[in-house]
mmCIF file of C-alpha atoms in Angstrom:
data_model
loop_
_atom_site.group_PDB
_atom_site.id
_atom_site.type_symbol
_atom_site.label_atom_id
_atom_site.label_comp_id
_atom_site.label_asym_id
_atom_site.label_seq_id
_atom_site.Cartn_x
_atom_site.Cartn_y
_atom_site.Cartn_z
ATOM 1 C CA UNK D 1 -82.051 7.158 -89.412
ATOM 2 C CA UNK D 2 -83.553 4.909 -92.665
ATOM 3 C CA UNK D 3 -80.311 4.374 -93.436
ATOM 4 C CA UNK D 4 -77.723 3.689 -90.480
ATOM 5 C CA UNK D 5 -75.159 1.445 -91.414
ATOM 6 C CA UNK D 6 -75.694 1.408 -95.063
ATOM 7 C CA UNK D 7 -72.746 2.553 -97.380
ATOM 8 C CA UNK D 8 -73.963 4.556 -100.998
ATOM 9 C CA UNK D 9 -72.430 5.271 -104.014
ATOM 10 C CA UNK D 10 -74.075 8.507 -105.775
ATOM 11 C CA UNK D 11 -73.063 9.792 -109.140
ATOM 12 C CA UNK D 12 -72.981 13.259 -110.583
ATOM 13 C CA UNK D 13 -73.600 14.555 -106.806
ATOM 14 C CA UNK D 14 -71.092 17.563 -107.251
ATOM 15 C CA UNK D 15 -73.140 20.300 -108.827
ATOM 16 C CA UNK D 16 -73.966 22.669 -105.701
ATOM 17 C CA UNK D 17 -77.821 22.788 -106.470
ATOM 18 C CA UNK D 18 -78.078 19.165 -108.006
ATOM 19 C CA UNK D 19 -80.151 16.321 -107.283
ATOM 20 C CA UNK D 20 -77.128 13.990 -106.747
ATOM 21 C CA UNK D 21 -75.879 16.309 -103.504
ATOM 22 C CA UNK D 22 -79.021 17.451 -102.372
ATOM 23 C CA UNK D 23 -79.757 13.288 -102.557
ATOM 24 C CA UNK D 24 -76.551 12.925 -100.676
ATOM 25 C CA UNK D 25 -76.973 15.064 -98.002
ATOM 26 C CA UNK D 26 -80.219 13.528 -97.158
ATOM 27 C CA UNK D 27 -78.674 10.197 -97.213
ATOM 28 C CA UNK D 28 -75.785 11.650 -94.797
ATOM 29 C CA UNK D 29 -78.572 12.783 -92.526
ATOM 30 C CA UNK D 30 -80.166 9.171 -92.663
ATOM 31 C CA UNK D 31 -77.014 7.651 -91.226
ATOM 32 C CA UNK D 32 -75.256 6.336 -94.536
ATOM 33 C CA UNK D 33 -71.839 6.574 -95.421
ATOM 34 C CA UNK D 34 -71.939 8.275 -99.356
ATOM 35 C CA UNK D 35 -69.721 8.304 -101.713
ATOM 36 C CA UNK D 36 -69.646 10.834 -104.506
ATOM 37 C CA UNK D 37 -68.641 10.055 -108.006
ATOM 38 C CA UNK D 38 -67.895 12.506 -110.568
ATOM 39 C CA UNK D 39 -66.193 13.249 -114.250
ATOM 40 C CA UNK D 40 -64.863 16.137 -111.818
ATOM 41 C CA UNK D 41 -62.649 14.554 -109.349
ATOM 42 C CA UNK D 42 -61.736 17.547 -107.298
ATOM 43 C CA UNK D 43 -65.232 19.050 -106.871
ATOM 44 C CA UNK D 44 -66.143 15.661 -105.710
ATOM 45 C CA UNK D 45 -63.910 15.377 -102.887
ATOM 46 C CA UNK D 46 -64.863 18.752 -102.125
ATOM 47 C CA UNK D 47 -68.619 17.985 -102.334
ATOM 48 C CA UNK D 48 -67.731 14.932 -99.654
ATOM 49 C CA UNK D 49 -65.956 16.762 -97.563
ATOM 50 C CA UNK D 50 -69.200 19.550 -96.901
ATOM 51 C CA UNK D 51 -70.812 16.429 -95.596
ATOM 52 C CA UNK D 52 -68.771 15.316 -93.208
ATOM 53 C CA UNK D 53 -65.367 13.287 -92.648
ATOM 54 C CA UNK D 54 -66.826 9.590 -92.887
ATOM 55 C CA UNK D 55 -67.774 10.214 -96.642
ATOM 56 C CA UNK D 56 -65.867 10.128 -99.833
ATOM 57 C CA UNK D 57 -65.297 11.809 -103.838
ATOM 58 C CA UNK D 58 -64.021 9.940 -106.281
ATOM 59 C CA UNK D 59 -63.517 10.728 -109.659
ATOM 60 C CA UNK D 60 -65.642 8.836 -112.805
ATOM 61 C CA UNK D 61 -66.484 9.352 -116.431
ATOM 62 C CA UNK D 62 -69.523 6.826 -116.016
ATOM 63 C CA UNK D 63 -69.387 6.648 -119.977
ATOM 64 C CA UNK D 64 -65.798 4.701 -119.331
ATOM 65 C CA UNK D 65 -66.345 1.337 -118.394
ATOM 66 C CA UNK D 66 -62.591 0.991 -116.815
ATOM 67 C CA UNK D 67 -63.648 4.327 -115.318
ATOM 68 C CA UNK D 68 -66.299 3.151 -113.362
ATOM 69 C CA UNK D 69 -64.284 -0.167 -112.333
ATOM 70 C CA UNK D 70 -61.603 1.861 -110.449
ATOM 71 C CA UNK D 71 -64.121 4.034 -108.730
ATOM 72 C CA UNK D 72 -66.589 0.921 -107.550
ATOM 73 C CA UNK D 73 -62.941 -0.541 -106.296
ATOM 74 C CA UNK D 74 -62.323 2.296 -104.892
ATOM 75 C CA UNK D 75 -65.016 2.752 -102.696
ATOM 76 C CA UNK D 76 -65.539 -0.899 -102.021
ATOM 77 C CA UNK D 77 -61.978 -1.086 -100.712
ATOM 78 C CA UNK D 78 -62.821 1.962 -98.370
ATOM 79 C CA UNK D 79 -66.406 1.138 -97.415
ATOM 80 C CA UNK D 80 -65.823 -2.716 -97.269
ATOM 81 C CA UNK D 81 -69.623 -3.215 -98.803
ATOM 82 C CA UNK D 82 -71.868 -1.620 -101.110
ATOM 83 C CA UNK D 83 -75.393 -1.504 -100.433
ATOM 84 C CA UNK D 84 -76.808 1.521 -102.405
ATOM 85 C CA UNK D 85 -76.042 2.606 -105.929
ATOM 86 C CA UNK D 86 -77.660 5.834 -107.378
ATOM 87 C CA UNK D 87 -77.544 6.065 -110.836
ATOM 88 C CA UNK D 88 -77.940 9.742 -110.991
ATOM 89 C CA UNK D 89 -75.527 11.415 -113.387
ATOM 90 C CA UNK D 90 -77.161 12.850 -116.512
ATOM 91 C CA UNK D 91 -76.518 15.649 -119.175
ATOM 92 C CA UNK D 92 -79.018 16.901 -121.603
ATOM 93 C CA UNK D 93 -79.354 19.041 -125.027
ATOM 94 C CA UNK D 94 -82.046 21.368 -126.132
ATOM 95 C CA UNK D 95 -82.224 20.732 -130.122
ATOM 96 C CA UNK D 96 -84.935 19.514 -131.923
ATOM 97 C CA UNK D 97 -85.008 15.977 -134.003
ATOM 98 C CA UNK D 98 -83.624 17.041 -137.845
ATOM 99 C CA UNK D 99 -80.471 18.956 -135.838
ATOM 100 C CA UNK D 100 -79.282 16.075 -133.787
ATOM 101 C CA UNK D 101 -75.926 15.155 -134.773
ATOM 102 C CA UNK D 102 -73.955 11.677 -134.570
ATOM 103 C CA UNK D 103 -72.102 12.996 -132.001
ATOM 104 C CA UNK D 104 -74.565 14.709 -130.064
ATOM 105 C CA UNK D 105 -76.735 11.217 -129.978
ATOM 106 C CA UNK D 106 -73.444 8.908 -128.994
ATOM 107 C CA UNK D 107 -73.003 11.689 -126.144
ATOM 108 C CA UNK D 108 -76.071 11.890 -124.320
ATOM 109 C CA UNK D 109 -76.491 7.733 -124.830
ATOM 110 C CA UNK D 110 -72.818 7.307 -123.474
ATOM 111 C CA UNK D 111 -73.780 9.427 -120.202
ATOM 112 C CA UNK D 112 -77.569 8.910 -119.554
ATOM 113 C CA UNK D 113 -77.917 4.938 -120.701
ATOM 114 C CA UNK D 114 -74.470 3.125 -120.970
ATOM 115 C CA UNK D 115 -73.588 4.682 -117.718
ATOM 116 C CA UNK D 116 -76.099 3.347 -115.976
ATOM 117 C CA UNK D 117 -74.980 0.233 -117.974
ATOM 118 C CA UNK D 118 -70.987 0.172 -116.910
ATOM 119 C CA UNK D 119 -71.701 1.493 -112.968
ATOM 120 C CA UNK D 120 -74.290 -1.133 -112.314
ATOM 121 C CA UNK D 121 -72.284 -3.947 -113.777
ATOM 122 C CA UNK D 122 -68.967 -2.734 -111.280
ATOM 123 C CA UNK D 123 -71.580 -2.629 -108.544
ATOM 124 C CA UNK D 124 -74.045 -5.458 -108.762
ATOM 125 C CA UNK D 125 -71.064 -8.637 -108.099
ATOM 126 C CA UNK D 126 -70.548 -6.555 -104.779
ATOM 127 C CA UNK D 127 -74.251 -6.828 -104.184
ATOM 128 C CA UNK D 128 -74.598 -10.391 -105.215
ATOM 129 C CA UNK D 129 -71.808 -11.765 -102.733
ATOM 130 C CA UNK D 130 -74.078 -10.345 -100.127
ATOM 131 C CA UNK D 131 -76.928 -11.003 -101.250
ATOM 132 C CA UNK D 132 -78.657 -7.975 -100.940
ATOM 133 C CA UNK D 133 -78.562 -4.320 -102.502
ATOM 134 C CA UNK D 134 -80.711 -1.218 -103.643
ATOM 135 C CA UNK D 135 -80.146 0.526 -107.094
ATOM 136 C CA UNK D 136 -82.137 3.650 -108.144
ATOM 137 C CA UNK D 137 -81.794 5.162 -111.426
ATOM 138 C CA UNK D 138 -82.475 8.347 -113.131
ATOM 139 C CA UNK D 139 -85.157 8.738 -115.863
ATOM 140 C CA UNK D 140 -87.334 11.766 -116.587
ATOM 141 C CA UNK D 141 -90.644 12.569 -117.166
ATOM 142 C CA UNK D 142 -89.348 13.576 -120.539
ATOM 143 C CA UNK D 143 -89.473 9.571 -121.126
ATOM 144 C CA UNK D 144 -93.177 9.188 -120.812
ATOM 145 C CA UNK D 145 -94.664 12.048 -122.473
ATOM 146 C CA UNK D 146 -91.968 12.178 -125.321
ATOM 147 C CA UNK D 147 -90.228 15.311 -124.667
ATOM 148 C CA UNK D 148 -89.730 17.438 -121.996
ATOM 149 C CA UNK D 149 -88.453 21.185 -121.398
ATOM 150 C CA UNK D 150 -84.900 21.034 -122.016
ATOM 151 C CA UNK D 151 -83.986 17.840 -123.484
ATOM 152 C CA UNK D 152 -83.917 16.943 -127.039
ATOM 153 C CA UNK D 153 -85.641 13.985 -128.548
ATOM 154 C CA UNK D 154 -81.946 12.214 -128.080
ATOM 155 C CA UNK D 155 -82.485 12.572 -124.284
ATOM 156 C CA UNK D 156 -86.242 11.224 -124.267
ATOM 157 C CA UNK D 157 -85.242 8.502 -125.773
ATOM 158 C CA UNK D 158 -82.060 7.849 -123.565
ATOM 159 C CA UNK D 159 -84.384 8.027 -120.569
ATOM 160 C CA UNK D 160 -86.845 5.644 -121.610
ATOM 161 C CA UNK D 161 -84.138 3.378 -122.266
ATOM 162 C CA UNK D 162 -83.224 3.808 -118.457
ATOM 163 C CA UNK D 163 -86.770 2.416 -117.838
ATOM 164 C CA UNK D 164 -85.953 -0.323 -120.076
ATOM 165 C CA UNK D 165 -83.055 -1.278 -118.996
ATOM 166 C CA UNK D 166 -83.721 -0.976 -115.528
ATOM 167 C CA UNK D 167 -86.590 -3.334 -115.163
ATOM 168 C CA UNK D 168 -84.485 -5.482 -117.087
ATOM 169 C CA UNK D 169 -81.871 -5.529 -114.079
ATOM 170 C CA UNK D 170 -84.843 -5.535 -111.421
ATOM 171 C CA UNK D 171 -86.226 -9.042 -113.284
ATOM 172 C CA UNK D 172 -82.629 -10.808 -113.786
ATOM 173 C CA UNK D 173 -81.250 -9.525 -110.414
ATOM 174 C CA UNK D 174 -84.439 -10.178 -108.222
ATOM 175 C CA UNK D 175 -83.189 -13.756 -106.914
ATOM 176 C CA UNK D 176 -80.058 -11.967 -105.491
ATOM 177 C CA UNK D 177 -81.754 -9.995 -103.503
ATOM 178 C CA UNK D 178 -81.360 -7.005 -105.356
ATOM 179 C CA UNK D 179 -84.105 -4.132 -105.978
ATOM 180 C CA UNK D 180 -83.773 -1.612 -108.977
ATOM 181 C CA UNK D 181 -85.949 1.026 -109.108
ATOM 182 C CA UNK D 182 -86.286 4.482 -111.399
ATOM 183 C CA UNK D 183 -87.585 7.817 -110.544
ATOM 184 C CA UNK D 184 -88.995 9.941 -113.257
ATOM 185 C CA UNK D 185 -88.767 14.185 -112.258
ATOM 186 C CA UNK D 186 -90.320 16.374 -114.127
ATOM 187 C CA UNK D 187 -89.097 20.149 -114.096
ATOM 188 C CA UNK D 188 -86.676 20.225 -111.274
ATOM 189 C CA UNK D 189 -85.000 23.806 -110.217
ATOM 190 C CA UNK D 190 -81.344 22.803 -110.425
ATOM 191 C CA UNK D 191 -78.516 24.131 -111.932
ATOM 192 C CA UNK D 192 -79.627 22.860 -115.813
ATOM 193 C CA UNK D 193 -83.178 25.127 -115.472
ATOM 194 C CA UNK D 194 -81.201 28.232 -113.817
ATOM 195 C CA UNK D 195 -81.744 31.286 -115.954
ATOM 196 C CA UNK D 196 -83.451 29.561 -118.638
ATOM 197 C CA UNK D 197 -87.137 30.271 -117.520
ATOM 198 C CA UNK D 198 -88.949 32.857 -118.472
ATOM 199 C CA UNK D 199 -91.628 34.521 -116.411
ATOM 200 C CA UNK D 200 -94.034 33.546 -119.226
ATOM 201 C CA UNK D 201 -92.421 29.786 -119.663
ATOM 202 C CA UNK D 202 -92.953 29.631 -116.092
ATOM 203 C CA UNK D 203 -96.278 30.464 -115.744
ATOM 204 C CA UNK D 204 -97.344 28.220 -118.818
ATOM 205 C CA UNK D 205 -95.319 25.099 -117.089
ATOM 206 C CA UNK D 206 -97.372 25.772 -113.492
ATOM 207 C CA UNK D 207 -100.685 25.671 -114.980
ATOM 208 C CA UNK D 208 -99.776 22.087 -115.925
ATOM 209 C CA UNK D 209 -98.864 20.785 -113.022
ATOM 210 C CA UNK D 210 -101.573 19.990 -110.297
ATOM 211 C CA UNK D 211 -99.354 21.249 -107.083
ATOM 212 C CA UNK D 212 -98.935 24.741 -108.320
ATOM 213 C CA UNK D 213 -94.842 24.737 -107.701
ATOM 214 C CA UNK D 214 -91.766 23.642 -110.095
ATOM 215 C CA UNK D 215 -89.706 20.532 -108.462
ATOM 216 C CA UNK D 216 -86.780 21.451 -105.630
ATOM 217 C CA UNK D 217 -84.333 19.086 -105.796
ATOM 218 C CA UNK D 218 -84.747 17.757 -102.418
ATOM 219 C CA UNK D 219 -88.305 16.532 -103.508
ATOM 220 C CA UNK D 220 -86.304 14.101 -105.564
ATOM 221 C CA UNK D 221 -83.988 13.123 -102.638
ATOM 222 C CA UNK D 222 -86.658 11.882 -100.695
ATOM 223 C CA UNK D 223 -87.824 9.763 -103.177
ATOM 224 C CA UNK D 224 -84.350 8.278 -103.834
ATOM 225 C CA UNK D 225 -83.998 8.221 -99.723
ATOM 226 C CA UNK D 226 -87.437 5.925 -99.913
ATOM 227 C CA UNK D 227 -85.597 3.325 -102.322
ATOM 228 C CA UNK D 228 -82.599 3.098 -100.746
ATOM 229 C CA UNK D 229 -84.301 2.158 -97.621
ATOM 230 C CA UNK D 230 -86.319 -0.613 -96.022
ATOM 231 C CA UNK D 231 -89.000 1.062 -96.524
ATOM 232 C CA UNK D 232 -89.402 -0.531 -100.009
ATOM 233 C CA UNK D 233 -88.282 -3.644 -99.341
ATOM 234 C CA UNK D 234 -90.994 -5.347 -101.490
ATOM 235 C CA UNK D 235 -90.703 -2.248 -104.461
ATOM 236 C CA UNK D 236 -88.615 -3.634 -107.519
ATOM 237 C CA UNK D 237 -88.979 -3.028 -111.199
ATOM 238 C CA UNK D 238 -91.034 0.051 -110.380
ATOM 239 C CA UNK D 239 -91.402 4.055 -112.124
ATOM 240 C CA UNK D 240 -91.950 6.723 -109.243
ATOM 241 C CA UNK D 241 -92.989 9.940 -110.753
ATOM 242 C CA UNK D 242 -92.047 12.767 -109.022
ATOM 243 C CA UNK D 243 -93.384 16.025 -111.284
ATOM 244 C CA UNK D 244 -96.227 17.380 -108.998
ATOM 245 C CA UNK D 245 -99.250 15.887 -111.426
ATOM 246 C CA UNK D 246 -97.786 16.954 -114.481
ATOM 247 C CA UNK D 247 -98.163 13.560 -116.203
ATOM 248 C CA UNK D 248 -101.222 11.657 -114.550
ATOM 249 C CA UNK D 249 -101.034 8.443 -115.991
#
């Protein structure tokens, strides 16, 4: 139980084969109290509910600062404290650099980087006036090696400006007693990769990666599960890659 007593927020954790559930199940398992935040509201709560009666779904468009204010007072008002935040929630776009549009850039900044932005900013004054507090965030292997499978140039660089910004919060947020961390997955079988492999782009992908297998997403959860606990309690401002070898620094 690495977790007992600790209360979590986890966004985008209602996609059936995700990260964020598969992340919040483990965290269930390790004694916290989750809640879920989605743009879907309803398949939140019912995401919650599959874990058990002491956890929560709330609705959030983490691009909407006011958004993400209601749902942080939300759950603080039901959990009383916030320990953990998971910044988790991410959407991506397959197009290459001359097709991105305006549009297409603002959206996958507004979900994968200003997100991170508004939810940690509702979260961290909880943290502060206890002096104490875990935040994980989302990046991708697709950050350090300049593109990855799916995602567009847009999303690289939105994910490296996770890394950014997230040592950034780990440096200025340090004295309050509060760690922020990022983990970096490579190919992860979720929900995005479903149907979209080939038998050939599958076989091409595994002879890059050291471990011979494609990411599950509960390979992720444990890593996320490691943050959010003790066990890191001296781990802040750090990149934990979790892509069986595929980038060897």
């Amino acid at each position: 139980m690495l977790l007992r007593g600790k209360t979590a927020i986890i966004t985008g954790a209602a996609s059936l084969r995700g990260i964020g559930l598969a992340t919040a199940k483990r965290f269930a398992e390790e004694g916290a109290r989750v809640a879920i935040l989605d743009i879907d509201g309803s398949a939140a709560q019912a995401a919650a509910q599959g874990l058990g009666d002491a956890h929560i779904g709330v609705a959030c468009n983490v691009a909407d600062q006011a958004s993400c204010l209601k749902a942080v007072e939300i759950v603080a008002g039901d959990f009383g404290q916030i320990d953990i935040l998971i910044n988790n929630a991410g959407i991506t776009q397959p197009v290459k650099f001359l097709d991105i549009k305006p549009g297409d850039w603002d959206r996958i900044q507004d979900v994968n980087l200003k997100g991170i932005l508004f939810l940690s900013q509702a979260v961290i004054p909880h943290m502060q006036k206890r002096k104490a507090g875990s935040i994980a965030c989302m990046s991708s292997v697709s950050a350090q090696r300049g593109g990855g499978i799916f995602g567009g140039p847009h999303y690289s660089a939105a994910k490296a400006g996770v890394l950014g910004l997230a040592k950034a919060m780990a440096r200025e947020f340090g004295a309050d007693g509060i760690r922020v961390n990022c983990v970096t997955p490579g190919l992860i079988g979720t929900d995005i990769t479903s149907g979209k492999l080939t038998d050939e782009m599958k076989a091409k992908i595994l002879e890059g990666i050291p471990l011979g297998r494609l990411g599950e997403a509960k390979d992720v959860a444990g890593i996320y599960t490691f943050l959010a606990s003790d066990l890191s309690a001296y781990v802040t401002g750090a990149v934990i890659d979790v892509n069986g070898g595929m980038l060897i620094h």
